[in-house]
Amino acid sequence: MIASNVLDWIVALLVCWASLTAIFEPSRDASQCDVPYATSSVPQVPLAAPTQAEIAAMIRDMKLHD
C-alpha cells in the first residue's frame, strides 16, 4: 500500500517537472518566428500622416454617421 503511494508521488513529481521544463524551455522553432512577415522585394512606403483638413473631414463624417 505504501509503495503505491510513493509511486504516485514520484509520477506526480515527474509530470510536474516535465510540464515546467516544457513551459520554461525555449522552443527550438522560436528562431523562425523572428523572420519579418514582409518578404517581398518591393520597398515599403510609410503612410503619410493625415492633414488637418482630412482629420476635420473624418470627424465630420463620424458625426454624420452617429
Short mmCIF file of C-alpha atoms in Angstrom, two decimals:
data_model
loop_
_atom_site.label_atom_id
_atom_site.label_comp_id
_atom_site.label_asym_id
_atom_site.label_seq_id
_atom_site.Cartn_x
_atom_site.Cartn_y
_atom_site.Cartn_z
CA MET A 1 0.00 0.00 0.00
CA ILE A 2 2.79 2.44 0.88
CA ALA A 3 4.78 1.56 -2.25
CA SER A 4 1.82 2.51 -4.42
CA ASN A 5 1.52 5.88 -2.64
CA VAL A 6 5.24 6.57 -3.11
CA LEU A 7 5.00 5.61 -6.76
CA ASP A 8 2.07 8.01 -7.22
CA TRP A 9 4.13 10.83 -5.71
CA ILE A 10 7.12 10.06 -7.91
CA VAL A 11 4.95 10.03 -11.03
CA ALA A 12 3.28 13.30 -10.00
CA LEU A 13 6.66 14.96 -9.44
CA LEU A 14 7.95 13.76 -12.81
CA VAL A 15 4.84 15.10 -14.56
CA CYS A 16 5.23 18.48 -12.82
CA TRP A 17 8.93 18.62 -13.73
CA ALA A 18 8.20 17.77 -17.36
CA SER A 19 5.45 20.39 -17.54
CA LEU A 20 7.62 23.12 -16.04
CA THR A 21 10.51 22.18 -18.33
CA ALA A 22 8.23 22.43 -21.37
CA ILE A 23 6.92 25.82 -20.25
CA PHE A 24 10.23 27.47 -19.41
CA GLU A 25 12.47 25.88 -22.07
CA PRO A 26 12.60 27.98 -25.24
CA SER A 27 11.25 26.24 -28.29
CA ARG A 28 13.70 25.11 -30.95
CA ASP A 29 11.46 26.59 -33.65
CA ALA A 30 11.22 30.01 -31.97
CA SER A 31 14.07 31.37 -34.11
CA GLN A 32 11.88 31.01 -37.19
CA CYS A 33 9.32 33.40 -35.70
CA ASP A 34 11.84 36.25 -35.77
CA VAL A 35 11.70 36.41 -39.59
CA PRO A 36 9.86 39.55 -40.76
CA TYR A 37 6.49 38.93 -42.36
CA ALA A 38 7.05 41.15 -45.39
CA THR A 39 9.42 39.15 -47.56
CA SER A 40 8.60 40.84 -50.85
CA SER A 41 11.35 42.71 -52.69
CA VAL A 42 9.09 45.75 -53.20
CA PRO A 43 10.16 48.55 -50.84
CA GLN A 44 7.51 49.51 -48.31
CA VAL A 45 6.49 53.17 -48.35
CA PRO A 46 5.44 54.55 -44.96
CA LEU A 47 1.96 56.04 -44.87
CA ALA A 48 1.79 59.84 -44.72
CA ALA A 49 0.13 61.46 -41.72
CA PRO A 50 -3.31 62.92 -42.49
CA THR A 51 -3.59 66.66 -42.89
CA GLN A 52 -5.75 68.85 -40.67
CA ALA A 53 -8.37 69.11 -43.42
CA GLU A 54 -8.53 65.31 -43.71
CA ILE A 55 -8.84 64.96 -39.94
CA ALA A 56 -11.66 67.52 -39.87
CA ALA A 57 -13.44 65.68 -42.72
CA MET A 58 -13.11 62.34 -40.87
CA ILE A 59 -14.54 63.85 -37.69
CA ARG A 60 -17.40 65.42 -39.64
CA ASP A 61 -18.16 62.07 -41.31
CA MET A 62 -18.14 60.32 -37.94
CA LYS A 63 -20.59 62.84 -36.52
CA LEU A 64 -22.88 62.40 -39.54
CA HIS A 65 -22.95 58.61 -39.04
CA ASP A 66 -23.98 58.86 -35.35
#
